[in-house]
């Protein structure tokens, strides 16, 4: 379905001052227009909205039948006719031709130019003659590399662009005939070529193939792959005998067919390669990959085979990879890199647009209201001419290319309008007597002529049945130049200007909340996105303006999806993110409810706010906006209200307001414990300790832990990448440390917080630096050991606990808070704590360790830990690494303490079985001399 809008994509218009009626014309690069008439080509300079100025003119060998310009190499290729014979010539260095009488150098392709002659080539136009064994019919230049593909009746010839180095300071453009593509059973009328992709078209057939190189082959040799069999014809019930019954009395029509991918090799068209290049070894093609074959059936209902059944306007359109506006990748090189490729061709009343990179897919079908004569595809639009109208349709190339560049574009971070979105006609502009069209940059070139009978036909109407054998290419002689023709240059307006018109137009649909508003804003978004994909052609100011329009369009789309209650309402989130709008800015754009609360909040806006608040953005809403958010969720999604209030962005919410809304909640439908904890946190924030205590006493400690697991942000929040304990967590540290430790342990076991994150939380909570371990963190480690950890983490936990015990013993440093578990508690609760060694009892009974905190730490260093941990410590010392010195220091401190208190026999029992004797010897000597010294 094609939607119709009455926008204004066409801007200024000027007339090209041609002297004769144009027979062929084409655009060139950024500023050149070539017009061929008779035996002459005129070149014009086209820059902006200034008048089109003649640049130069040069004579041709004969009447120009086909014209093509290549920006790579800045050359013009032409098929010219003289004495009923067709010739191929290439015009290079044409910008140096100042007057028509200037000298011109003519040379053969591949002709070696000697250095002494270089001066004659430097400042004059050169014509390269390119002989062919068969008459050329059509030509196409690769827009990326500048290679020239020539179509003949049963083969295509590829000329690779190269440069002859004449001296260190000078080189000239040349070509090498590098490949011949032999084709059977189809005669090309039009061809298109782009970096190895070849599209060819006859009256009713289109074939797209890809020329591929063989990475395993090291040499360039003639290579003839096996020909595809012609089973495609016979499987359709048309035998060779039937094809021989052709006469003027019968019309034999084949069935329409579409074959995609490898299946297109069954079309019956044989494609074989013959490599002919000798010098250039950089790029060689060795085999063919079939991508698409499509055949149309003529309409014979009128019993007359009219010309309106022919295909026209074959075109391959590349999209280059220059960096998406939503991509983090920064492209340093400005070289063109193919991102995606599209193929367009058209019947008189319908056009087809395919994507042919990675996979072959029909993207869009264009239904024309009138019979079309010609069409040109651009990254932004499809321009179609009928006899009296210039029509502008939208295309989906930028949407498809965006997904090629980023397959994950449709996520909560980024989005792009779908490729399947209906196309629309932006404008139908009246032009009387339209005959031909071409396009370059932002210019559309139109040829008009009032007399409809003077159309130069491409071929004679067929007088025999439609078969591949019966196809011919005959060009009518152009009629004598007559009055009533004009060649126009119509400039398309800037993408930003058209974008603004689309946005203004979309406001007519805004109040109705229809899909039409989204559709038009999506068109505007794709228009800007397509312009940004060709950023190499933009000035810095233009690019900045487009980027601003891109962000603005994302904001408009976010507004649309936030107001709709559809399956796509979630797209409000990625579009708002791409817009760069803050949450506060989005909330001020939203429609607020009336005082009676009759306004309905759609789920698009609710989804955006909910997701944004859950992301812990470094943005704090004002008290007023925070109250609005609470009101919205109270109306639209009350069960999310406790989670919303725990977001760091809601820091400024008035606690009285929050408690009022929480009190209105019906807790039967969801967890009442979460409501209780949120109310307790808000009571604490407003200084009402009695309410806080009452709320905390209403549930058991186990249920409170479950509540914290449901919403970890009640305890732990992140702001600007840093862990911040909440006011509730600080209060629990002083009043209910056991509940706090149990809750953090529950978060760990439910993967709501990592081990390192938990360590950092307790250090920040207790005001300790990263090298100081608070007792609450030791309590957490002991709780982890009791709860059980995977074996991979167990040894690390053993080491952390042992190091802390030893450090406190060696430094005579007591815990900063009372430990939650005694050594007896740990022995009874954890299998990792075994019976206490006799030497530990000796140490505990020592007068120097009478303090209970020291005896507790020493008791925890008991059958089992020494045998596990001391060898593990020695092993880590041997492995080295960043912590090797720390491990060594810990071992020395441990041995120093133990050697003081233990008997020699007990000391020997705790030492590891392996190790360097010289290391342990001083401690053993000290331990053995203690008794003699005493």
mmCIF file of N, CA, C and O in Angstrom, residues 292-356:
data_model
loop_
_atom_site.group_PDB
_atom_site.id
_atom_site.type_symbol
_atom_site.label_atom_id
_atom_site.label_comp_id
_atom_site.label_asym_id
_atom_site.label_seq_id
_atom_site.Cartn_x
_atom_site.Cartn_y
_atom_site.Cartn_z
ATOM 1 N N UNK A 292 19.692 -13.787 -7.764
ATOM 2 C CA UNK A 292 18.278 -13.546 -8.062
ATOM 3 C C UNK A 292 18.019 -13.746 -9.546
ATOM 4 O O UNK A 292 18.789 -13.299 -10.394
ATOM 5 N N UNK A 293 16.927 -14.426 -9.828
ATOM 6 C CA UNK A 293 16.395 -14.477 -11.188
ATOM 7 C C UNK A 293 14.895 -14.219 -11.091
ATOM 8 O O UNK A 293 14.187 -14.843 -10.297
ATOM 9 N N UNK A 294 14.419 -13.278 -11.887
ATOM 10 C CA UNK A 294 13.001 -12.956 -11.880
ATOM 11 C C UNK A 294 12.542 -12.784 -13.315
ATOM 12 O O UNK A 294 13.163 -12.052 -14.095
ATOM 13 N N UNK A 295 11.453 -13.473 -13.644
ATOM 14 C CA UNK A 295 10.885 -13.400 -14.986
ATOM 15 C C UNK A 295 9.430 -12.988 -14.876
ATOM 16 O O UNK A 295 8.683 -13.482 -14.024
ATOM 17 N N UNK A 296 9.035 -12.062 -15.732
ATOM 18 C CA UNK A 296 7.664 -11.581 -15.773
ATOM 19 C C UNK A 296 6.971 -12.118 -17.019
ATOM 20 O O UNK A 296 7.614 -12.404 -18.031
ATOM 21 N N UNK A 297 5.662 -12.247 -16.931
ATOM 22 C CA UNK A 297 4.871 -12.690 -18.074
ATOM 23 C C UNK A 297 4.169 -11.477 -18.669
ATOM 24 O O UNK A 297 3.657 -10.621 -17.936
ATOM 25 N N UNK A 298 4.138 -11.355 -19.997
ATOM 26 C CA UNK A 298 3.469 -10.206 -20.618
ATOM 27 C C UNK A 298 1.953 -10.317 -20.479
ATOM 28 O O UNK A 298 1.399 -11.398 -20.315
ATOM 29 N N UNK A 299 1.325 -9.189 -20.512
ATOM 30 C CA UNK A 299 -0.144 -9.128 -20.472
ATOM 31 C C UNK A 299 -0.651 -9.258 -21.906
ATOM 32 O O UNK A 299 -0.515 -8.349 -22.721
ATOM 33 N N UNK A 300 -1.254 -10.394 -22.237
ATOM 34 C CA UNK A 300 -1.735 -10.635 -23.612
ATOM 35 C C UNK A 300 -3.247 -10.604 -23.674
ATOM 36 O O UNK A 300 -3.861 -11.115 -24.605
ATOM 37 N N UNK A 301 -3.849 -10.010 -22.660
ATOM 38 C CA UNK A 301 -5.307 -9.979 -22.650
ATOM 39 C C UNK A 301 -5.858 -9.168 -23.811
ATOM 40 O O UNK A 301 -6.958 -9.418 -24.285
ATOM 41 N N UNK A 302 -5.083 -8.168 -24.266
ATOM 42 C CA UNK A 302 -5.561 -7.345 -25.379
ATOM 43 C C UNK A 302 -5.186 -7.935 -26.728
ATOM 44 O O UNK A 302 -5.502 -7.355 -27.761
ATOM 45 N N UNK A 303 -4.531 -9.091 -26.709
ATOM 46 C CA UNK A 303 -4.101 -9.787 -27.928
ATOM 47 C C UNK A 303 -3.087 -8.986 -28.719
ATOM 48 O O UNK A 303 -2.792 -9.300 -29.860
ATOM 49 N N UNK A 304 -2.517 -7.947 -28.126
ATOM 50 C CA UNK A 304 -1.492 -7.143 -28.786
ATOM 51 C C UNK A 304 -0.320 -7.004 -27.829
ATOM 52 O O UNK A 304 -0.518 -6.680 -26.663
ATOM 53 N N UNK A 305 0.885 -7.271 -28.334
ATOM 54 C CA UNK A 305 2.070 -7.149 -27.498
ATOM 55 C C UNK A 305 2.575 -5.715 -27.586
ATOM 56 O O UNK A 305 3.345 -5.363 -28.459
ATOM 57 N N UNK A 306 2.143 -4.883 -26.673
ATOM 58 C CA UNK A 306 2.538 -3.483 -26.694
ATOM 59 C C UNK A 306 3.863 -3.297 -25.974
ATOM 60 O O UNK A 306 4.340 -4.176 -25.260
ATOM 61 N N UNK A 307 4.443 -2.102 -26.158
ATOM 62 C CA UNK A 307 5.730 -1.834 -25.546
ATOM 63 C C UNK A 307 5.640 -1.670 -24.031
ATOM 64 O O UNK A 307 6.646 -1.662 -23.346
ATOM 65 N N UNK A 308 4.450 -1.498 -23.488
ATOM 66 C CA UNK A 308 4.348 -1.227 -22.067
ATOM 67 C C UNK A 308 4.562 -2.453 -21.203
ATOM 68 O O UNK A 308 4.374 -2.409 -19.986
ATOM 69 N N UNK A 309 4.965 -3.570 -21.806
ATOM 70 C CA UNK A 309 5.262 -4.751 -21.013
ATOM 71 C C UNK A 309 6.746 -4.850 -20.687
ATOM 72 O O UNK A 309 7.168 -5.797 -20.048
ATOM 73 N N UNK A 310 7.540 -3.903 -21.116
ATOM 74 C CA UNK A 310 8.982 -4.009 -20.955
ATOM 75 C C UNK A 310 9.432 -3.493 -19.595
ATOM 76 O O UNK A 310 8.886 -2.553 -19.044
ATOM 77 N N UNK A 311 10.482 -4.142 -19.076
ATOM 78 C CA UNK A 311 11.155 -3.639 -17.879
ATOM 79 C C UNK A 311 12.012 -2.432 -18.234
ATOM 80 O O UNK A 311 12.464 -2.270 -19.368
ATOM 81 N N UNK A 312 12.260 -1.595 -17.256
ATOM 82 C CA UNK A 312 13.142 -0.450 -17.473
ATOM 83 C C UNK A 312 13.808 -0.054 -16.155
ATOM 84 O O UNK A 312 13.448 -0.539 -15.082
ATOM 85 N N UNK A 313 14.806 0.804 -16.238
ATOM 86 C CA UNK A 313 15.442 1.472 -15.092
ATOM 87 C C UNK A 313 16.116 0.506 -14.121
ATOM 88 O O UNK A 313 15.926 0.574 -12.903
ATOM 89 N N UNK A 314 16.919 -0.411 -14.654
ATOM 90 C CA UNK A 314 17.708 -1.299 -13.798
ATOM 91 C C UNK A 314 18.807 -0.496 -13.098
ATOM 92 O O UNK A 314 19.496 0.306 -13.739
ATOM 93 N N UNK A 315 18.966 -0.722 -11.800
ATOM 94 C CA UNK A 315 19.946 0.060 -11.048
ATOM 95 C C UNK A 315 20.382 -0.674 -9.790
ATOM 96 O O UNK A 315 19.565 -1.238 -9.070
ATOM 97 N N UNK A 316 21.697 -0.702 -9.560
ATOM 98 C CA UNK A 316 22.269 -1.148 -8.294
ATOM 99 C C UNK A 316 22.659 0.077 -7.482
ATOM 100 O O UNK A 316 23.383 0.946 -7.974
ATOM 101 N N UNK A 317 22.178 0.148 -6.252
ATOM 102 C CA UNK A 317 22.458 1.300 -5.394
ATOM 103 C C UNK A 317 23.258 0.846 -4.177
ATOM 104 O O UNK A 317 22.768 0.075 -3.356
ATOM 105 N N UNK A 318 24.511 1.324 -4.029
ATOM 106 C CA UNK A 318 25.295 0.978 -2.834
ATOM 107 C C UNK A 318 25.060 1.967 -1.700
ATOM 108 O O UNK A 318 24.819 3.156 -1.920
ATOM 109 N N UNK A 319 25.096 1.457 -0.481
ATOM 110 C CA UNK A 319 25.111 2.288 0.719
ATOM 111 C C UNK A 319 26.445 2.030 1.401
ATOM 112 O O UNK A 319 26.809 0.875 1.652
ATOM 113 N N UNK A 320 27.167 3.087 1.729
ATOM 114 C CA UNK A 320 28.512 2.944 2.262
ATOM 115 C C UNK A 320 28.510 3.025 3.783
ATOM 116 O O UNK A 320 27.666 3.678 4.383
ATOM 117 N N UNK A 321 29.494 2.382 4.382
ATOM 118 C CA UNK A 321 29.593 2.334 5.837
ATOM 119 C C UNK A 321 30.433 3.512 6.296
ATOM 120 O O UNK A 321 31.641 3.552 6.132
ATOM 121 N N UNK A 322 29.768 4.491 6.882
ATOM 122 C CA UNK A 322 30.463 5.680 7.367
ATOM 123 C C UNK A 322 30.226 5.921 8.839
ATOM 124 O O UNK A 322 30.708 6.899 9.379
ATOM 125 N N UNK A 323 29.496 5.060 9.497
ATOM 126 C CA UNK A 323 29.237 5.230 10.923
ATOM 127 C C UNK A 323 27.828 5.705 11.174
ATOM 128 O O UNK A 323 27.428 6.771 10.756
ATOM 129 N N UNK A 324 27.063 4.873 11.849
ATOM 130 C CA UNK A 324 25.685 5.235 12.176
ATOM 131 C C UNK A 324 25.662 6.291 13.264
ATOM 132 O O UNK A 324 26.553 6.349 14.109
ATOM 133 N N UNK A 325 24.648 7.179 13.268
ATOM 134 C CA UNK A 325 24.564 8.172 14.349
ATOM 135 C C UNK A 325 24.356 7.546 15.710
ATOM 136 O O UNK A 325 24.593 8.185 16.713
ATOM 137 N N UNK A 326 23.947 6.285 15.756
ATOM 138 C CA UNK A 326 23.755 5.615 17.041
ATOM 139 C C UNK A 326 24.867 4.618 17.331
ATOM 140 O O UNK A 326 24.817 3.899 18.303
ATOM 141 N N UNK A 327 25.880 4.587 16.483
ATOM 142 C CA UNK A 327 26.958 3.626 16.663
ATOM 143 C C UNK A 327 28.099 4.263 17.446
ATOM 144 O O UNK A 327 28.433 5.425 17.258
ATOM 145 N N UNK A 328 28.713 3.474 18.322
ATOM 146 C CA UNK A 328 29.852 3.975 19.087
ATOM 147 C C UNK A 328 31.153 3.885 18.298
ATOM 148 O O UNK A 328 32.156 4.481 18.667
ATOM 149 N N UNK A 329 31.117 3.141 17.195
ATOM 150 C CA UNK A 329 32.328 2.946 16.409
ATOM 151 C C UNK A 329 32.698 4.225 15.668
ATOM 152 O O UNK A 329 31.876 4.875 15.055
ATOM 153 N N UNK A 330 33.979 4.606 15.745
ATOM 154 C CA UNK A 330 34.452 5.790 15.049
ATOM 155 C C UNK A 330 35.321 5.334 13.893
ATOM 156 O O UNK A 330 36.341 4.678 14.069
ATOM 157 N N UNK A 331 34.929 5.732 12.699
ATOM 158 C CA UNK A 331 35.632 5.296 11.502
ATOM 159 C C UNK A 331 36.696 6.327 11.155
ATOM 160 O O UNK A 331 36.393 7.488 10.892
ATOM 161 N N UNK A 332 37.952 5.915 11.181
ATOM 162 C CA UNK A 332 39.031 6.851 10.922
ATOM 163 C C UNK A 332 39.262 7.030 9.428
ATOM 164 O O UNK A 332 39.545 8.117 8.954
ATOM 165 N N UNK A 333 39.146 5.969 8.665
ATOM 166 C CA UNK A 333 39.383 6.050 7.224
ATOM 167 C C UNK A 333 38.158 6.582 6.514
ATOM 168 O O UNK A 333 37.029 6.275 6.854
ATOM 169 N N UNK A 334 38.410 7.405 5.501
ATOM 170 C CA UNK A 334 37.318 7.955 4.713
ATOM 171 C C UNK A 334 37.079 7.152 3.436
ATOM 172 O O UNK A 334 36.297 7.561 2.592
ATOM 173 N N UNK A 335 37.778 6.042 3.273
ATOM 174 C CA UNK A 335 37.566 5.217 2.099
ATOM 175 C C UNK A 335 36.168 4.606 2.134
ATOM 176 O O UNK A 335 35.670 4.239 3.184
ATOM 177 N N UNK A 336 35.584 4.496 0.946
ATOM 178 C CA UNK A 336 34.241 3.947 0.869
ATOM 179 C C UNK A 336 34.276 2.450 1.145
ATOM 180 O O UNK A 336 35.038 1.709 0.539
ATOM 181 N N UNK A 337 33.451 2.034 2.063
ATOM 182 C CA UNK A 337 33.302 0.624 2.397
ATOM 183 C C UNK A 337 31.846 0.243 2.219
ATOM 184 O O UNK A 337 30.965 0.837 2.833
ATOM 185 N N UNK A 338 31.607 -0.736 1.357
ATOM 186 C CA UNK A 338 30.234 -1.118 1.045
ATOM 187 C C UNK A 338 29.569 -1.724 2.271
ATOM 188 O O UNK A 338 30.072 -2.668 2.864
ATOM 189 N N UNK A 339 28.428 -1.158 2.632
ATOM 190 C CA UNK A 339 27.652 -1.669 3.756
ATOM 191 C C UNK A 339 26.498 -2.525 3.274
ATOM 192 O O UNK A 339 26.255 -3.611 3.781
ATOM 193 N N UNK A 340 25.767 -2.030 2.280
ATOM 194 C CA UNK A 340 24.625 -2.767 1.775
ATOM 195 C C UNK A 340 24.412 -2.385 0.318
ATOM 196 O O UNK A 340 24.881 -1.337 -0.143
ATOM 197 N N UNK A 341 23.704 -3.242 -0.404
ATOM 198 C CA UNK A 341 23.483 -3.027 -1.833
ATOM 199 C C UNK A 341 22.037 -3.347 -2.156
ATOM 200 O O UNK A 341 21.479 -4.328 -1.661
ATOM 201 N N UNK A 342 21.460 -2.505 -3.016
ATOM 202 C CA UNK A 342 20.051 -2.637 -3.368
ATOM 203 C C UNK A 342 19.917 -2.626 -4.887
ATOM 204 O O UNK A 342 20.698 -1.987 -5.579
ATOM 205 N N UNK A 343 18.929 -3.355 -5.350
ATOM 206 C CA UNK A 343 18.670 -3.437 -6.786
ATOM 207 C C UNK A 343 17.230 -3.033 -7.057
ATOM 208 O O UNK A 343 16.301 -3.529 -6.417
ATOM 209 N N UNK A 344 17.071 -2.130 -8.034
ATOM 210 C CA UNK A 344 15.745 -1.667 -8.428
ATOM 211 C C UNK A 344 15.536 -1.911 -9.914
ATOM 212 O O UNK A 344 16.446 -1.745 -10.721
ATOM 213 N N UNK A 345 14.337 -2.340 -10.273
ATOM 214 C CA UNK A 345 13.916 -2.408 -11.659
ATOM 215 C C UNK A 345 12.409 -2.259 -11.686
ATOM 216 O O UNK A 345 11.731 -2.434 -10.658
ATOM 217 N N UNK A 346 11.875 -1.946 -12.846
ATOM 218 C CA UNK A 346 10.468 -1.553 -12.865
ATOM 219 C C UNK A 346 9.778 -1.985 -14.141
ATOM 220 O O UNK A 346 10.367 -1.992 -15.222
ATOM 221 N N UNK A 347 8.522 -2.353 -13.978
ATOM 222 C CA UNK A 347 7.577 -2.460 -15.079
ATOM 223 C C UNK A 347 6.856 -1.121 -15.215
ATOM 224 O O UNK A 347 7.004 -0.249 -14.353
ATOM 225 N N UNK A 348 6.077 -0.935 -16.240
ATOM 226 C CA UNK A 348 5.409 0.366 -16.397
ATOM 227 C C UNK A 348 4.530 0.766 -15.221
ATOM 228 O O UNK A 348 4.427 1.951 -14.917
ATOM 229 N N UNK A 349 3.883 -0.200 -14.544
ATOM 230 C CA UNK A 349 2.955 0.175 -13.481
ATOM 231 C C UNK A 349 3.383 -0.273 -12.089
ATOM 232 O O UNK A 349 2.676 -0.025 -11.116
ATOM 233 N N UNK A 350 4.530 -0.929 -11.961
ATOM 234 C CA UNK A 350 4.975 -1.402 -10.655
ATOM 235 C C UNK A 350 6.500 -1.493 -10.649
ATOM 236 O O UNK A 350 7.114 -1.912 -11.637
ATOM 237 N N UNK A 351 7.099 -1.072 -9.546
ATOM 238 C CA UNK A 351 8.545 -1.147 -9.371
ATOM 239 C C UNK A 351 8.909 -2.073 -8.225
ATOM 240 O O UNK A 351 8.131 -2.260 -7.280
ATOM 241 N N UNK A 352 10.111 -2.657 -8.280
ATOM 242 C CA UNK A 352 10.558 -3.637 -7.293
ATOM 243 C C UNK A 352 11.920 -3.215 -6.748
ATOM 244 O O UNK A 352 12.826 -2.880 -7.503
ATOM 245 N N UNK A 353 12.031 -3.264 -5.424
ATOM 246 C CA UNK A 353 13.284 -2.932 -4.759
ATOM 247 C C UNK A 353 13.726 -4.119 -3.912
ATOM 248 O O UNK A 353 13.003 -4.558 -3.016
ATOM 249 N N UNK A 354 14.927 -4.653 -4.216
ATOM 250 C CA UNK A 354 15.483 -5.808 -3.520
ATOM 251 C C UNK A 354 16.744 -5.406 -2.764
ATOM 252 O O UNK A 354 17.487 -4.524 -3.192
ATOM 253 N N UNK A 355 16.973 -6.062 -1.648
ATOM 254 C CA UNK A 355 18.262 -5.998 -0.962
ATOM 255 C C UNK A 355 19.034 -7.257 -1.333
ATOM 256 O O UNK A 355 18.493 -8.360 -1.244
ATOM 257 N N UNK A 356 20.308 -7.109 -1.719
ATOM 258 C CA UNK A 356 21.025 -8.253 -2.275
ATOM 259 C C UNK A 356 22.325 -8.567 -1.545
ATOM 260 O O UNK A 356 23.097 -9.401 -1.989
#
